[in-house]
Amino acid sequence: MGRSEESRDAGPEKPGTNLAAVLERITYANEETGYTIARVATERGGAELVTVVGPLLGAQVGESLRLTGRWTSHPRYGRQFEVWSYVTVLPATVQGIQRYLGSGLIKGIGPKMAERIVDHFGTATLDVIEKEPARLVEVPGLGPKRTKMIAAAWEEQKIIKEVMIFLQGVGVSTSIAVRIFKEYGERSIDVVRGEPYRLADDVWGIGFKTADTIAQAVGIPHDSPERVKAGLRYTLSQAADDGHCYLPAPNLTGDAVKILDVPADLVASCLEELVADEGVVREEIPVAEGAVPAVYLVPFQRAELSLAGSLLRLLNTGRDRLPAFTGVDWDRALAWLRGQTGADLAPEQAQAVRLALTAKVAVLTGGPGCGKSFTVRSIVTLAQAKKAKVILAAPTGRAAKRLSELTGHEATTVHRLLQLRPGGDASFDRDNPLDADLVVVDEASMLDLLLANKLVKAVPPGTHLLFVGDVDQLPSVGAGEVLRDLLAAEEIPRVRLTQIFRQAQQSGVVVNAHRINTGLSPILAGMEDFFLFPCEDPEEIAKLTVDVVARRIPRRFGLDPRRDVQVLAPMHRGAAGAGALNNALQEAITPAREGLPERRYGGRVFRIGDKVTQLRNNYDKGTAGVFNGTVGVVTDIRPDDQSLTVRTDEDENVDYAFDELDELAHAYAVSIHRSQGSEYPAVVVPLATSAWMMLQRNLLYTAVTRAKRLVVIVGSRRALTQAVRTKGAGRRHTGLTHRVHTL
C-alpha cells in the first residue's frame, strides 16, 4: 500500500486545525450526504475517545486519519471536532498497526492474526508486508497459502488506493470508487479519463449524474454530443426505472433538456443520431388520443415484440398437451373434484378451471378472499389426475413458498425455473423449452416485461399457460405492466373473480382491502385484525411504529417481530420512511451485543440476526442467482475472511464479501413497492402526511393485501383518507397490448 495518502475534501479549503487520530467507532453515518459522527483515539487524549463530526464516509474503523477542521462546543454533547476534510495515513505505532490490520481491511487478517503478526514484526510490520511478504510465514499459524492471500489483498489495496486518490480528485466517493475498480481494475483511471459516460452503463450504482460530474472534472464539454446522447439514454433508463417501456419523443426531449441544461435543438439532433446509430428505436404506438412517436431503449422494444409474438404462437398453435380436457364431461369432472377438495367451486371459479385447462393462454385475476388460491389448487388437482406435468412458479421466493403450501405441489421462482445464468440469459428458452403440460404463474402483477418475455419464450407450443394475479395491486418494480396489458388485450382469454367468500367476509383485512380498492374508508371499529393508531408527527409515528413492532404485537399476538411482522412504508426518506425506521427497528430488535462481530458499510451496520434484502439482480451469486427483492437473515459475519452469510427466504446460504455489501439493505422496513408478491402474518403501515405525493389507493391496497392475519396503520387519519381517495398514478407507457392486437 506504500505510504500513499487518500484525501477527501468537503468544500473549499479553509485554514484549520489538524488532528491525528485513529478511527475507533462510527456511531452514525448518512450514506446520502456523507455526514458522519464518530469516536476517535488521539495521541494526547489517552484512553478517552474524542467525538468528531463531518464528511467521513468511506473511512474504516482502525484507519489512522489526519483530520482538518476546528474544535467546537455542542450545547448537548459538549466539545467535539468538526471535520472539513481528512486523509488516511498508514499508522506508525505498534498499537496503531495492530488496530489497522485487525480491522478487516486486508483479507486473511482478523484481530487475532493481526496481534500475532505485530508481536513478531513490531513497527516494521507494514514494511514487511509491502516489501517482503514471504516472511509472513515466520508468524506461527501463517502458512504459505494464507501468506499469498494476504500479499495479494495488500497489493490490491495498494492499487485501489492509487485509483481512489485519482477518483477522489474528480469528486467520486469511496464506495463508488471501489465499484469502478471492481469493474475495470488497473484500467480504471484510463476509462474514467477517456470514456467517463461508460460508467453509467457498466457500473451498478453509477447513474448519469455521477458520470456527468466525473466527465466535467476530466474536461468533457457541457454541450458535447457524447454528453447529450448519454443524457438521452439516461432519461430513457430513468423512465424504465419508473416502469415505462418507452417515452413519447416530446417527453423525452423535454426531460433531457431539463437534465442536461442544453438547447432543445441540440437534444433533437442528438436523438436523430442515436436513432440512426440504432442506439434507440423510434416507432408510432397507438394510444387513446391517436398515436405517439415512441422512443425505446433497444432491449425493451425487442422484449415487447418477442413477448407478443410468443403469446400469439402459444394461443394459435394446433398442438395441445392437455388433450384430455377438450371433450371432458365437466359436470362429472367438477363432481370428482368436489370429492377431492371437500368444497364446491363458485360458478366463476368453475369457469376459470375450465378456461385454464382448455385455453392455451389465460389470465385469472381477483382480489383477496375471492378464491384465487383454491381455484389454482383445483386446476392443479384436475391436471394431475390426468397425469399432466405441472410447473408452478412465482416471481419471489416467498410467493413461491406460499403457492407450494396452498396447492401441495412444488413451486419455484421464475428465475430458478428458467435457470438464469451470469449475464441474465436463461438456460431454458425457445430452443430449449421447459418440459410441462401446464405452467401456472402466481403473483403475475409483479412480472415485468423482461422477465415475462424470458418466461413465455421457454413455454413450448401446446403447453397451457395461466397467469394469476391481482391487477389492482401496484404494477411490477421493473418496466412494463404485463398483467394489465394482457387483460386489456381482447385476444387473451380471462376470468375475474369478484365474489368474496363468507369466511373471508369475517376478516377485517379482506373487507377493508376491498373497501380501500373501491375508494371507501376502512372500518376501524370492532375489528380484531385491523387497527389504526392515530398519530400526526412523523417522528412520533416512527417511535410508535417501533413500539408496535418490537413490543405490542409480540405481546398481544405472540408473533416474532423479525420473522412475522413487516413494516411497509410509502416512502424511503423522512422520519417515518423505511430508511430511518430500519435504523430504529434494528436497534430495538437486533442491537449491538458484546462479543458478536458486526460490519459497517457506508451508513449501514450489519449484525448477526439482521433482516436484509437484495437490491439488484446478481446472476453470479447462489446456485441460480440472487434477485432484487430477495429477503434473508444475516447468520454469520467473518472479519478474517471479510465476508458474511445471508440465509435467504429460499433457504439458501449466500456469501457476500465486505466490498459487496452495497447490494444489501436492511429489511425490517421496506417500501410497499418492494413487498409485492410477499405475504406476512402482520403488516404495519406508517402513514404520514409528509408522504403526501405517494399516498395513493393502489399503494395502500397493496400494503393491506400483503397481510395474512393483522394490519396496523400507524399515523394520520388525514393521510389515510388521502390514500383511500387518490386513484393511482396514470398508466405506464407500454406497447404490449398494441403488439398483441397487430402482430
mmCIF file of N, CA and C in Angstrom, residues 535-543 574-576 688-690:
data_model
loop_
_atom_site.group_PDB
_atom_site.id
_atom_site.type_symbol
_atom_site.label_atom_id
_atom_site.label_comp_id
_atom_site.label_asym_id
_atom_site.label_seq_id
_atom_site.Cartn_x
_atom_site.Cartn_y
_atom_site.Cartn_z
ATOM 1 N N CYS A 535 -51.776 9.259 14.986
ATOM 2 C CA CYS A 535 -50.555 9.987 15.360
ATOM 3 C C CYS A 535 -50.233 10.930 14.210
ATOM 4 N N GLU A 536 -49.812 12.149 14.483
ATOM 5 C CA GLU A 536 -49.624 13.140 13.414
ATOM 6 C C GLU A 536 -48.155 13.398 13.074
ATOM 7 N N ASP A 537 -47.327 13.587 14.095
ATOM 8 C CA ASP A 537 -45.936 13.989 13.870
ATOM 9 C C ASP A 537 -45.115 12.810 13.335
ATOM 10 N N PRO A 538 -44.363 12.992 12.220
ATOM 11 C CA PRO A 538 -43.605 11.869 11.639
ATOM 12 C C PRO A 538 -42.655 11.194 12.629
ATOM 13 N N GLU A 539 -41.995 11.973 13.486
ATOM 14 C CA GLU A 539 -41.064 11.367 14.443
ATOM 15 C C GLU A 539 -41.810 10.537 15.479
ATOM 16 N N GLU A 540 -42.984 11.015 15.879
ATOM 17 C CA GLU A 540 -43.806 10.248 16.822
ATOM 18 C C GLU A 540 -44.360 8.988 16.146
ATOM 19 N N ILE A 541 -44.718 9.115 14.855
ATOM 20 C CA ILE A 541 -45.178 7.942 14.092
ATOM 21 C C ILE A 541 -44.082 6.877 14.080
ATOM 22 N N ALA A 542 -42.840 7.311 13.863
ATOM 23 C CA ALA A 542 -41.713 6.369 13.821
ATOM 24 C C ALA A 542 -41.542 5.673 15.172
ATOM 25 N N LYS A 543 -41.573 6.447 16.263
ATOM 26 C CA LYS A 543 -41.412 5.854 17.604
ATOM 27 C C LYS A 543 -42.526 4.851 17.908
ATOM 28 N N GLY A 574 -37.384 10.419 5.039
ATOM 29 C CA GLY A 574 -38.215 11.055 6.057
ATOM 30 C C GLY A 574 -38.162 10.299 7.375
ATOM 31 N N ALA A 575 -38.615 10.961 8.447
ATOM 32 C CA ALA A 575 -38.556 10.380 9.792
ATOM 33 C C ALA A 575 -39.354 9.092 9.886
ATOM 34 N N ALA A 576 -40.475 9.002 9.133
ATOM 35 C CA ALA A 576 -41.305 7.793 9.160
ATOM 36 C C ALA A 576 -41.108 6.966 7.896
ATOM 37 N N ALA A 688 -47.709 9.050 7.066
ATOM 38 C CA ALA A 688 -47.505 10.448 7.457
ATOM 39 C C ALA A 688 -47.920 11.357 6.310
ATOM 40 N N THR A 689 -48.429 12.528 6.625
ATOM 41 C CA THR A 689 -48.817 13.473 5.570
ATOM 42 C C THR A 689 -47.589 13.954 4.798
ATOM 43 N N SER A 690 -46.378 13.776 5.374
ATOM 44 C CA SER A 690 -45.156 14.175 4.656
ATOM 45 C C SER A 690 -44.948 13.316 3.407
#
